[in-house]
Coordinates of C-alpha atoms and ligand atoms in Angstrom, one line a residue:
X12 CA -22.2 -3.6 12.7
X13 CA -24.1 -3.8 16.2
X14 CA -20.2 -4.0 17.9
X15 CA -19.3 -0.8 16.6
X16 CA -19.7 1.6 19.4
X17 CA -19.1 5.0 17.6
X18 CA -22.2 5.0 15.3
X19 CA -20.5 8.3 14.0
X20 CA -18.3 5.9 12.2
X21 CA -21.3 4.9 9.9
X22 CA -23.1 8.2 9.3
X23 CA -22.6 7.8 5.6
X24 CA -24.7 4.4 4.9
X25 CA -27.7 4.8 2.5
X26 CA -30.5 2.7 2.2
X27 CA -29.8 0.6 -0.9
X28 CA -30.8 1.4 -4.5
X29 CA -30.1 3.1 -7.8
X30 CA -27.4 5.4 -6.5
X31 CA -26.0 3.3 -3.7
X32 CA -23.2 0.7 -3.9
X33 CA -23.2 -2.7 -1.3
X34 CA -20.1 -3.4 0.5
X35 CA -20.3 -7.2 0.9
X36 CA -18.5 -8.6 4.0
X37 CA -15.6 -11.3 2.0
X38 CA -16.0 -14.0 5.1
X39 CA -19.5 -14.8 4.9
X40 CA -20.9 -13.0 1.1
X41 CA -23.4 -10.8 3.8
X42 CA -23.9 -6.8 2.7
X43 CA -21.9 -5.1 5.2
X44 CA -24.2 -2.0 3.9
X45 CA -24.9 0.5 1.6
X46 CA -22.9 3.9 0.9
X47 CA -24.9 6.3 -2.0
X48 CA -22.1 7.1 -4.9
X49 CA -21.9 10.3 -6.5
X50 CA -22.1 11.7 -9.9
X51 CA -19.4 12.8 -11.9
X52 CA -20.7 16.8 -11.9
X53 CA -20.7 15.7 -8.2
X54 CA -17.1 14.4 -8.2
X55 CA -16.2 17.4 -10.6
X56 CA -18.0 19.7 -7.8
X57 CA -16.0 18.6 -5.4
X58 CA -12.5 18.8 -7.0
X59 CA -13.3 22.7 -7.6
X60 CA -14.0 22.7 -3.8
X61 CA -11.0 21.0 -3.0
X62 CA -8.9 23.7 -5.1
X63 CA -10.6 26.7 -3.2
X64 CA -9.9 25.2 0.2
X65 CA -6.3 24.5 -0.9
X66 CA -5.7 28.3 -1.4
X67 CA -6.8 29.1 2.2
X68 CA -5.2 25.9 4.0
X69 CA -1.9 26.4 2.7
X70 CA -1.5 30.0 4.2
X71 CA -1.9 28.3 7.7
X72 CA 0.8 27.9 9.6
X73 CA 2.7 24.6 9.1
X74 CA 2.1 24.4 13.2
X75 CA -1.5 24.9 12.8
X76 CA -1.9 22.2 10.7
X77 CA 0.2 20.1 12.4
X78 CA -2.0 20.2 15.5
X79 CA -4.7 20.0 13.5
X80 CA -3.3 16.4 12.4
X81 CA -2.4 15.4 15.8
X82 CA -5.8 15.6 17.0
X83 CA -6.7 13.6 13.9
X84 CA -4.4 11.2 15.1
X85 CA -5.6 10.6 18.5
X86 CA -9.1 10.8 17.3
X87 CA -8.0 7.9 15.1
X88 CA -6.4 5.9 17.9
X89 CA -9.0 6.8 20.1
X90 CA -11.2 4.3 17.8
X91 CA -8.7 1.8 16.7
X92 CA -10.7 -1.0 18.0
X93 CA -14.1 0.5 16.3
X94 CA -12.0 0.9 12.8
X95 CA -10.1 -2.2 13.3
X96 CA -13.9 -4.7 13.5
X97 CA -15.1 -2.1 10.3
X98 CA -12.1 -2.9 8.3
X99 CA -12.3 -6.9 9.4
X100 CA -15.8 -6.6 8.0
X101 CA -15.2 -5.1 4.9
X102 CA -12.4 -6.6 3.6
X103 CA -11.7 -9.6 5.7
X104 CA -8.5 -9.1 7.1
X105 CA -7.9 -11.1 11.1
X106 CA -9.1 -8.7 13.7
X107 CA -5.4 -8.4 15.3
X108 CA -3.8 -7.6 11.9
X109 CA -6.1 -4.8 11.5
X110 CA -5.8 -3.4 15.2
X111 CA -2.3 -3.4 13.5
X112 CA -3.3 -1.4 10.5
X113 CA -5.4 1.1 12.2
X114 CA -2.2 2.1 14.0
X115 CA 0.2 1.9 11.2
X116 CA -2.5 4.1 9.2
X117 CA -2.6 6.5 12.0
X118 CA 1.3 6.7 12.7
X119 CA 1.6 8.6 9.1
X120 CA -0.4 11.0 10.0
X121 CA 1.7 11.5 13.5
X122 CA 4.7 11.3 11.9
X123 CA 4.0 13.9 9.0
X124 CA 2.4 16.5 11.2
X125 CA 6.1 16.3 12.9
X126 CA 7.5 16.4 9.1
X127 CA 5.3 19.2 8.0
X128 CA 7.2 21.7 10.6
X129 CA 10.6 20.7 8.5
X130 CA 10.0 21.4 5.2
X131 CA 13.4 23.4 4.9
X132 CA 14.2 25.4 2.1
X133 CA 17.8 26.0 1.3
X134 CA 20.7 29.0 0.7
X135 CA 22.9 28.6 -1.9
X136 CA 26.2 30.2 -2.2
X137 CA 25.5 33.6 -4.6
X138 CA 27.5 33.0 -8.0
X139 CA 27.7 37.0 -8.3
X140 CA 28.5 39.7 -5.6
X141 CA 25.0 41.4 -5.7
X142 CA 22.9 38.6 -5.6
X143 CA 21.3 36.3 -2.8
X144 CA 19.5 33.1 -4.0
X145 CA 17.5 30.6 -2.1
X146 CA 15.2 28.0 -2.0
X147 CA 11.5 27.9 -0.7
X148 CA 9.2 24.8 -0.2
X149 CA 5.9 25.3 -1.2
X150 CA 2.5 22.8 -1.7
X151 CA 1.9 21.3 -4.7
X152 CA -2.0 22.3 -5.1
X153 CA -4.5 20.3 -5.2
X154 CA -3.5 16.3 -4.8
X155 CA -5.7 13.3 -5.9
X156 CA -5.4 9.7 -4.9
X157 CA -6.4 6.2 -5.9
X158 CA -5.8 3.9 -3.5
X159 CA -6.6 -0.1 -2.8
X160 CA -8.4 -2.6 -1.0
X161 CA -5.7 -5.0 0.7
X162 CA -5.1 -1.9 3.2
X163 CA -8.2 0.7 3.6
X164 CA -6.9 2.4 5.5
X165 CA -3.1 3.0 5.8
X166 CA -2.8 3.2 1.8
X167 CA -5.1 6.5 2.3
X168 CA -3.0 8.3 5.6
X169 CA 0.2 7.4 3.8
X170 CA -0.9 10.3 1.1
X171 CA -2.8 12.1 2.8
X172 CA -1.2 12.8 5.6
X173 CA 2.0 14.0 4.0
X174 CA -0.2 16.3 1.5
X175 CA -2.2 17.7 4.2
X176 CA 0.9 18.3 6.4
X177 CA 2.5 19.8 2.9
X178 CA -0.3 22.3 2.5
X179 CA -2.2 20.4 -0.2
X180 CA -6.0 19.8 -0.3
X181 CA -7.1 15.9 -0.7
X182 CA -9.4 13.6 -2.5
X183 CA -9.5 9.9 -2.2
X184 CA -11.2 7.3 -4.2
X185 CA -11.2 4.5 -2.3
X186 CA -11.4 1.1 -3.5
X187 CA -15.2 0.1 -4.3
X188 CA -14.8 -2.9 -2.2
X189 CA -13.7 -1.5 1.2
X190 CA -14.9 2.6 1.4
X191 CA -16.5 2.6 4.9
X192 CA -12.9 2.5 6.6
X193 CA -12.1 5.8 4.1
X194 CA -15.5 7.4 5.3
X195 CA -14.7 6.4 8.6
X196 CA -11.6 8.1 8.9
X197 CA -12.5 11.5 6.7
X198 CA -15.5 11.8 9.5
X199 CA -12.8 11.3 12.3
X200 CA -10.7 14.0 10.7
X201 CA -14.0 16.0 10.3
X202 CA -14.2 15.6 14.2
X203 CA -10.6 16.9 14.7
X204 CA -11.8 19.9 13.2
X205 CA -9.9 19.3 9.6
X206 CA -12.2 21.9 7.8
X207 CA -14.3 20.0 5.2
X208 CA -13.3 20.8 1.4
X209 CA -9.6 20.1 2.4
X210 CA -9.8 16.8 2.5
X211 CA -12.6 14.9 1.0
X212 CA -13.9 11.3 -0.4
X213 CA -15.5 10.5 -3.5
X214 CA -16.9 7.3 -4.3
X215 CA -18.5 5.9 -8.1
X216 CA -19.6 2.9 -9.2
X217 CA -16.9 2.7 -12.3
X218 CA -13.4 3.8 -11.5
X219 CA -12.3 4.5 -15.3
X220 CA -14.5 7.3 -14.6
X221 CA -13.0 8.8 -12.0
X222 CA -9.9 8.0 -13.3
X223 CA -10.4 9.9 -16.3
X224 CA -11.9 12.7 -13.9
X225 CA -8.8 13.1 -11.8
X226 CA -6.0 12.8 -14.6
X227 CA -7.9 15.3 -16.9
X228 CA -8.5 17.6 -14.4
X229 CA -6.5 20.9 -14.5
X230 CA -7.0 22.0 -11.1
X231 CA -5.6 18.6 -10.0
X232 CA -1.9 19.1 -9.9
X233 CA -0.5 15.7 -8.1
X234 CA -1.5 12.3 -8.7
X235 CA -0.9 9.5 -6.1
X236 CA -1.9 5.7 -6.8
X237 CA -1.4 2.5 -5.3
X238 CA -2.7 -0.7 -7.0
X239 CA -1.8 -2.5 -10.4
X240 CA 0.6 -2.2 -12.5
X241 CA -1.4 -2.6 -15.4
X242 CA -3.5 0.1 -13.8
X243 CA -1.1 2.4 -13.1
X244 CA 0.7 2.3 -16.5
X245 CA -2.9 3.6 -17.7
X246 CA -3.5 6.7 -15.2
X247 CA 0.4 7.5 -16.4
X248 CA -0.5 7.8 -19.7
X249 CA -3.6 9.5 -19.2
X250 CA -1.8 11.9 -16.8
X251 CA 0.5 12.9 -19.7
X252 CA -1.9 15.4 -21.3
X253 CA -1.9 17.8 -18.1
X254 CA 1.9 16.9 -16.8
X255 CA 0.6 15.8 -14.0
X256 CA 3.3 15.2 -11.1
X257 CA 2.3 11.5 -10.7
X258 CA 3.4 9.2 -7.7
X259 CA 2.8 4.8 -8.2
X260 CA 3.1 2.3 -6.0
X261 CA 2.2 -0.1 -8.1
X262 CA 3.1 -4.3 -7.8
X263 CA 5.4 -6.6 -6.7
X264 CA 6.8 -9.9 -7.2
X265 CA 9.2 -10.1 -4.3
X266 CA 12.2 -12.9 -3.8
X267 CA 12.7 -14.1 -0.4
X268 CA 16.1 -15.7 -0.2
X269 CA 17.8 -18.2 2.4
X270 CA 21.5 -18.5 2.0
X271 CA 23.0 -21.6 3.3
X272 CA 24.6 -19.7 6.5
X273 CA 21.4 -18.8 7.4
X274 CA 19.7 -18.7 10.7
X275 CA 16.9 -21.2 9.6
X276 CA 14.2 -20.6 12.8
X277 CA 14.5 -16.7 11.9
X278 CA 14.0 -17.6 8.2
X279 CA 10.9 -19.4 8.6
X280 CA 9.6 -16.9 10.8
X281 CA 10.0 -14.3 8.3
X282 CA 8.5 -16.3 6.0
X283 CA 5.6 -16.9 7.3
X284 CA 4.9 -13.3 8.1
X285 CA 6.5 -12.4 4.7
X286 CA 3.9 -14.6 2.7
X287 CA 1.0 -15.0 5.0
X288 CA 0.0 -11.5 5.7
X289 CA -3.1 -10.0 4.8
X290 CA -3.4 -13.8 3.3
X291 CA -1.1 -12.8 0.8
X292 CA -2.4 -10.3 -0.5
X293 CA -0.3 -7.3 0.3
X294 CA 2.2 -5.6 -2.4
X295 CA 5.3 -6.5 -0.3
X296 CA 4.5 -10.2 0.2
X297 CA 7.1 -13.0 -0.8
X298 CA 6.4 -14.1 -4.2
X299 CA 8.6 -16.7 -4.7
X300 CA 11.1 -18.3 -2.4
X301 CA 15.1 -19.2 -3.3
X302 CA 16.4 -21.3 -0.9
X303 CA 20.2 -22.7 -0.7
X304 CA 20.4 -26.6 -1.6
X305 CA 22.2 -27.4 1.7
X306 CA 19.7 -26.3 3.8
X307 CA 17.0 -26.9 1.6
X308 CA 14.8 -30.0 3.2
X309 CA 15.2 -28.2 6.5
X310 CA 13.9 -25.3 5.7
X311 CA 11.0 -26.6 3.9
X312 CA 9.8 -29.2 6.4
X313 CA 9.7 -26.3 9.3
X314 CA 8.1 -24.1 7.1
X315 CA 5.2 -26.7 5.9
X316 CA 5.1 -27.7 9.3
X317 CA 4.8 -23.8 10.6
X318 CA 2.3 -23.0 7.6
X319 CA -0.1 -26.6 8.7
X320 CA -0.4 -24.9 11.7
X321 CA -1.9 -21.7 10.3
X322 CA -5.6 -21.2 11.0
X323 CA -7.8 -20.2 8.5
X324 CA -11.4 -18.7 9.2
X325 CA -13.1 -15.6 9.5
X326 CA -11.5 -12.3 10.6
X327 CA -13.7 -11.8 13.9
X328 CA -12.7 -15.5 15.2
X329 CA -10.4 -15.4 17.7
X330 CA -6.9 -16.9 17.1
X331 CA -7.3 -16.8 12.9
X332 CA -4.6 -15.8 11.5
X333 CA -5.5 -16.3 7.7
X334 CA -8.9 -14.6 6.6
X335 CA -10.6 -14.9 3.2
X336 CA -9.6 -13.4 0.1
X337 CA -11.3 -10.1 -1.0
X338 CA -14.0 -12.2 -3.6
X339 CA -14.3 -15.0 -4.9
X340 CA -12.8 -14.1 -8.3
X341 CA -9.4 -13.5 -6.0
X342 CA -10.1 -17.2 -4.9
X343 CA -10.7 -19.1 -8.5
X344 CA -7.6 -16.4 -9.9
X345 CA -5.4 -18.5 -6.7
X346 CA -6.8 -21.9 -8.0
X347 CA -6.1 -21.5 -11.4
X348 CA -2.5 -20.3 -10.8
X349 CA -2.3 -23.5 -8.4
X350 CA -3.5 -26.1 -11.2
X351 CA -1.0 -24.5 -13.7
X352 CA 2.0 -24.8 -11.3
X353 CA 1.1 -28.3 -10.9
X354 CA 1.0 -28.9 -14.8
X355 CA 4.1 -27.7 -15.1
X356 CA 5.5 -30.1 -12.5
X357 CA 5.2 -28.3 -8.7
X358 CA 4.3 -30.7 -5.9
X359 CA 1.3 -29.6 -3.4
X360 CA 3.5 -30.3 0.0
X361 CA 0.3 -28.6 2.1
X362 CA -2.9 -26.4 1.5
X363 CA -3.9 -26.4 -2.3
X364 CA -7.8 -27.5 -1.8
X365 CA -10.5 -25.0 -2.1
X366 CA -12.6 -24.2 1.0
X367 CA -16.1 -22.4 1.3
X368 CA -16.7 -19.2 0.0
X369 CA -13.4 -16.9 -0.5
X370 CA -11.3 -19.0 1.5
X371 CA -7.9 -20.4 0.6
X372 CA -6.2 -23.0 2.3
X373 CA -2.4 -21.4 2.8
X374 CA -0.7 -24.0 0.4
X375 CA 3.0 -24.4 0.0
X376 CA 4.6 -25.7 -3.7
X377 CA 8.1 -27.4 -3.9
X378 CA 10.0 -29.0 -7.3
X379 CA 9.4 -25.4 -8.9
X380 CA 11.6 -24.2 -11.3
X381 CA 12.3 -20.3 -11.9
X382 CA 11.2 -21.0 -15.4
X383 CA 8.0 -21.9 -14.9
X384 CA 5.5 -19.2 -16.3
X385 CA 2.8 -19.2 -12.9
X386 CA 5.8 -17.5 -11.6
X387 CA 5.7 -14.1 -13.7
X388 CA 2.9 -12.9 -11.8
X389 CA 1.7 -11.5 -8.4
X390 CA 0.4 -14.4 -6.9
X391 CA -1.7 -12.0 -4.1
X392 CA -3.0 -14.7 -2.3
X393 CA -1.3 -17.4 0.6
X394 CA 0.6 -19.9 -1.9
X395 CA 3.8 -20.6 -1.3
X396 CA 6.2 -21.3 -4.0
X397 CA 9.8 -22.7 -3.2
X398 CA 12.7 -23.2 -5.3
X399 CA 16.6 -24.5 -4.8
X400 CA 19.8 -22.7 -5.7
X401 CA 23.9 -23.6 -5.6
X402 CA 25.2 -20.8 -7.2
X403 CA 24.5 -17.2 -5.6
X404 CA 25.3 -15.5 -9.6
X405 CA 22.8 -17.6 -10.8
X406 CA 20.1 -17.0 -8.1
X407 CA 20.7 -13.4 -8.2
X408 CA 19.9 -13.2 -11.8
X409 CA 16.8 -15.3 -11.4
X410 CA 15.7 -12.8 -8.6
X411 CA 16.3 -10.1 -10.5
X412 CA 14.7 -11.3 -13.6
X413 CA 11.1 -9.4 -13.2
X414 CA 9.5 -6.6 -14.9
X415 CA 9.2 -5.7 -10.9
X416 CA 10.9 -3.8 -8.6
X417 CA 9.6 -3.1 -4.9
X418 CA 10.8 -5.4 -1.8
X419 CA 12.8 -8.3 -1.7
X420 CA 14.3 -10.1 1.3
X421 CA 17.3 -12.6 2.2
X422 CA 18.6 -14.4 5.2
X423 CA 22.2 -14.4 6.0
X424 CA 24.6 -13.9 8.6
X425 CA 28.1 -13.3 6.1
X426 CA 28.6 -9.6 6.5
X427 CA 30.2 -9.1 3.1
X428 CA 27.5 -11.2 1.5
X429 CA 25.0 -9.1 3.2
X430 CA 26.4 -6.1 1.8
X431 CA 26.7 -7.4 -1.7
X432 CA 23.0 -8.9 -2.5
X433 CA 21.8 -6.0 -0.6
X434 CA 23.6 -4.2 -3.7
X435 CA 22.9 -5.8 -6.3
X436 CA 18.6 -6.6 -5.8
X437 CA 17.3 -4.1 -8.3
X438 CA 14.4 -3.5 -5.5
X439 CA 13.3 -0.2 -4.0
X440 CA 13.3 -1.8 -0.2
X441 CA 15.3 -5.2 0.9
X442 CA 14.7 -6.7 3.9
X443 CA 17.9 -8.3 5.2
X444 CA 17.0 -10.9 8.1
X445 CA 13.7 -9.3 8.1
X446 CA 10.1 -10.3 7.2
X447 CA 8.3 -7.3 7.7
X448 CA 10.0 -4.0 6.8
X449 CA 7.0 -1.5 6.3
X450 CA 7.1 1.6 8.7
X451 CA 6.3 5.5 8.2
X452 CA 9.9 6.1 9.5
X453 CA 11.3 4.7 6.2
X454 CA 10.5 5.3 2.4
X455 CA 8.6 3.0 0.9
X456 CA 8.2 2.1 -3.0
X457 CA 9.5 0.7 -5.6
X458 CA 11.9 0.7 -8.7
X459 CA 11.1 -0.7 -12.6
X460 CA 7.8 -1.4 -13.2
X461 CA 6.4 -1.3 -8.9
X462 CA 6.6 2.5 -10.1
X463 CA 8.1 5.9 -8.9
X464 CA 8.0 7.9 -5.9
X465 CA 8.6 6.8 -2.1
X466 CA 5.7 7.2 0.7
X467 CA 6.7 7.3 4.5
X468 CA 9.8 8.5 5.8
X469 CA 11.3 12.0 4.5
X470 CA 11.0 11.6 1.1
X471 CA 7.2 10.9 1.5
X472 CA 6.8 14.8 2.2
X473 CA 8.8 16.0 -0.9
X474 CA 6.4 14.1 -3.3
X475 CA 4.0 16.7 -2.4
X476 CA 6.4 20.1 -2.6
X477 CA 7.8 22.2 -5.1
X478 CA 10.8 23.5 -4.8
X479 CA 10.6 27.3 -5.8
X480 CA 14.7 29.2 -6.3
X481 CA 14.3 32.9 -5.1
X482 CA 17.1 35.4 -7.0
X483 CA 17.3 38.1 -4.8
X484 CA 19.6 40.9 -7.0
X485 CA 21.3 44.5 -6.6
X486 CA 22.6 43.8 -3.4
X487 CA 25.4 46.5 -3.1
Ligands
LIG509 P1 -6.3 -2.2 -8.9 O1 -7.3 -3.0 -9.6 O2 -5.3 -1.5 -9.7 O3 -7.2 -1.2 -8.1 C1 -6.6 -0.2 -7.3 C2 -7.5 1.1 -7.3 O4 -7.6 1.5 -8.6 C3 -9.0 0.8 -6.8 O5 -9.4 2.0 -6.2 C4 -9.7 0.6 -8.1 O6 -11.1 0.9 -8.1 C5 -9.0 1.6 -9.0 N1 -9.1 1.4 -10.4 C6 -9.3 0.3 -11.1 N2 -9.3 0.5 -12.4 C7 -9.1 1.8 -12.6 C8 -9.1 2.7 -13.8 N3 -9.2 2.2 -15.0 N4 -8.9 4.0 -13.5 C9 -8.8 4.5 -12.3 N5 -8.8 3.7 -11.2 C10 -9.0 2.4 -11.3 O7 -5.6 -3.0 -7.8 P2 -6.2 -3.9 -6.7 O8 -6.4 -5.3 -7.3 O9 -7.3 -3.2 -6.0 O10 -4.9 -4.0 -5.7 C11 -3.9 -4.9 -5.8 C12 -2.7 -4.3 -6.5 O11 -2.3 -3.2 -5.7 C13 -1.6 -5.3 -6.5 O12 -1.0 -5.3 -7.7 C14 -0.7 -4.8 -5.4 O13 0.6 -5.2 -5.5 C15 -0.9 -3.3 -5.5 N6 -0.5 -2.6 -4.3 C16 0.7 -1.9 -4.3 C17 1.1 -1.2 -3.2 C18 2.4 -0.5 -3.2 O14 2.6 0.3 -2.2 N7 3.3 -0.6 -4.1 C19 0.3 -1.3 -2.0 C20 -0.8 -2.1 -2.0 C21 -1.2 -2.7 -3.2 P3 -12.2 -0.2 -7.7 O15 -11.9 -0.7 -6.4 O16 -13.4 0.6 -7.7 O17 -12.1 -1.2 -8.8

């Protein structure tokens, strides 16, 4: 923490004790520090808080607030490297992916102060002579979000941004594992003169209770959370006794396809930063890989030979490019999926031995076969599992047969090919010759069970606006 220059960035550490949770750095098992937690009649004061500042920040101009968010933004950039070393130490990530994050966190909040300015309403052709109807965009209320650890901080601008731009109060519960990034930017925002009840943090040592907090709640009229599945389906069905508007982003088992016309360098490039990110553990991340017979044994001898070269070690090292997992329960989850594949007849071509603490070596698996049952899960973690096709019916099927639905990729350079997988994924985003798709110009999210509701781009404003129809009649 001594390399952190803005010391503003740490105000809320505690002492440890009763009330206080430890943040424990994933590289080396160190407490990174302490941050108090707060009670539920705490949590529930600051929910009512939320809804009185709501009232008075949505009669500001959309402008105002906008500028208000810019200044957030540059505040934010302003302390990208400061953010980039806290969010390295906390959850592990390599110091140049999370410079990356920082930036991609803060671009949400740039681009939805732009966004905030065009929330349009409409005019609709009257269906009678003395009447005039339209359409008016107003803020949802009060919004609420869960978010998780395998991004602190992007997963948090990517909702709150477009709800504060909207005219919605905030409140964020962080991940218990990586909160000081969360902190780090609400004091930043704090700084930029975002007045204080409008967007807020809460932290508590069990989430269930929070969760339970935020989807009983009345005054809480949106719901936004990204993590699991099996999660999500349970703050949907406890959301069902207010109506809440809900938004999930939930998992994601993604297919990453090479087609036999490929362009085989691109398509081991994009695999590698498909898979290997975040050491797999990002919701986007190739899950398992298809790749055409023909061009099989090339592809997989560049990409074992690309993945050999990968260097593993902690996030502050220079030149690492895979860090540790987020705890040691991540690691033994990785090893157990590993042995099982093996059982069931995949070959280890590199990687596959445990190393100290949460570390994984990045570990690629060939002679897999789609039927195998290691592959019905998220594998989060940098294992690489690669399969053969002939047929392009038969491997479309197999890609689509998931209970998921958010990104899946493909390599090809037949136009009308393109066009037709690109159709038929059932996937909420495809990446076509492309490893890394995720940008706050574009909606992001997913379809089946990776949930409902798309973040970035223009839809990402809507999921926090009513659309209100004004009659206007005896127009003579
Ligand atoms: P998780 O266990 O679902 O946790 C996510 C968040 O939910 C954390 O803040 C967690 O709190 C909280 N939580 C856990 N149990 C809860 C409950 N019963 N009620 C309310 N909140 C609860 O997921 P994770 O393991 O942290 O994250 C990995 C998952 O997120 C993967 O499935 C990944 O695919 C998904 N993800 C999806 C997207 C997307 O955009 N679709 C993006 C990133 C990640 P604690 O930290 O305190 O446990």
């Amino acid at each position: 923490m001594d390399n952190i220059k803005n010391k503003s960035l740490l105000s809320i550490l505690c002492e440890p004790g009763e009330h206080a949770l430890a943040i424990d750095n994933p590289a080396d098992g160190s407490v990174v520090g302490y941050i108090p937690w707060q009670s539920e009649a705490e949590i529930d004061q600051c929910i009512n808080k939320s809804c009185l500042a709501q009232k008075l920040w949505q009669k500001r101009p959309a402008k105002e607030r906008s500028c208000l968010m810019y200044r957030w933004y540059e505040r934010v950039m302003d302390n990208q490297a400061d953010l980039a070393r806290l969010m390295t130490l906390e959850q592990g990530k390599p110091l140049a992916e999370a410079m990356g994050e920082v930036a991609y966190g803060a671009s949400f909040i740039q681009w939805f102060a732009e966004e905030g300015k065009r929330a349009y309403g409409t005019t609709i052709p009257g269906h009678t002579g003395d009447r005039r109807l339209m359409t008016i965009k107003q803020p949802v209320g009060v919004a609420a979000a869960i978010t998780p650890w395998n991004f602190p901080i992007a997963m948090i601008t990517r909702k709150a941004a477009p709800a504060l731009a909207a005219g919605c109060s905030f409140i964020v519960k962080p991940a218990n594992q990586t909160p000081l990034c969360a902190y780090a930017i609400l004091e930043l925002a704090r700084q930029a003169g975002m007045p204080e009840d409008v967007l807020q943090v809460v932290v508590h040592h069990s989430p269930e209770q929070v969760g339970d907090l935020f989807t009983h709640h009345p005054v809480i009229r949106k719901l936004s959370f990204t993590g699991s599945t099996r999660v999500g389906r349970r703050l949907i069905a406890q959301s069902a006794e207010t109506i809440k508007n809900t938004s999930m982003e939930l998992g994601g088992d993604a297919p990453f396809i090479v087609f036999d016309d490929a362009d085989i360098v691109q398509a081991v490039q994009g695999a590698l930063a498909s898979k290997f990110r975040n050491a797999g553990q990002t919701c986007v991340c190739a899950n398992r890989f298809y790749v055409h017979d023909a061009i099989y044994d090339q592809f997989v001898s560049q990409f074992t030979e690309a993945v050999k070269s990968l260097k593993v070690g902690s996030g502050l090292e220079d030149g690492v490019q895979i860090g540790p997992l987020i705890d040691v329960q991540a690691k033994e989850r990785i090893f157990r999926t590993i042995n099982l594949a093996v059982e069931q007849g995949a070959t280890i071509v590199t990687g596959g031995k445990p190393l100290d603490g949460c570390f994984v070596e990045p570990t690629v698996l060939t002679d897999v076969q789609h039927s195998m049952s290691f592959l019905r899960e998220e594998l989060f973690g940098p294992v690489a599992p690669i399969m053969r096709f002939t047929n392009d019916e038969e491997l479309l099927e197999q890609a689509n047969d998931t209970i998921y639905g958010l990104a899946a990729y493909f390599y090809s350079r037949d136009i009308s090919r393109i066009w037709q997988v690109a159709e038929a994924l059932d996937y909420g985003m495809v990446g076509i010759n492309e490893g890394i798709i995720s940008t706050e110009l574009a909606p992001f999210g997913g379809v089946k069970q990776s949930g409902f509701g798309r973040e970035g781009g223009q839809e990402g404003l809507e999921a926090y606006l009513e659309t209100k129809y004004l009659c206007f009649g005896g127009i003579q």
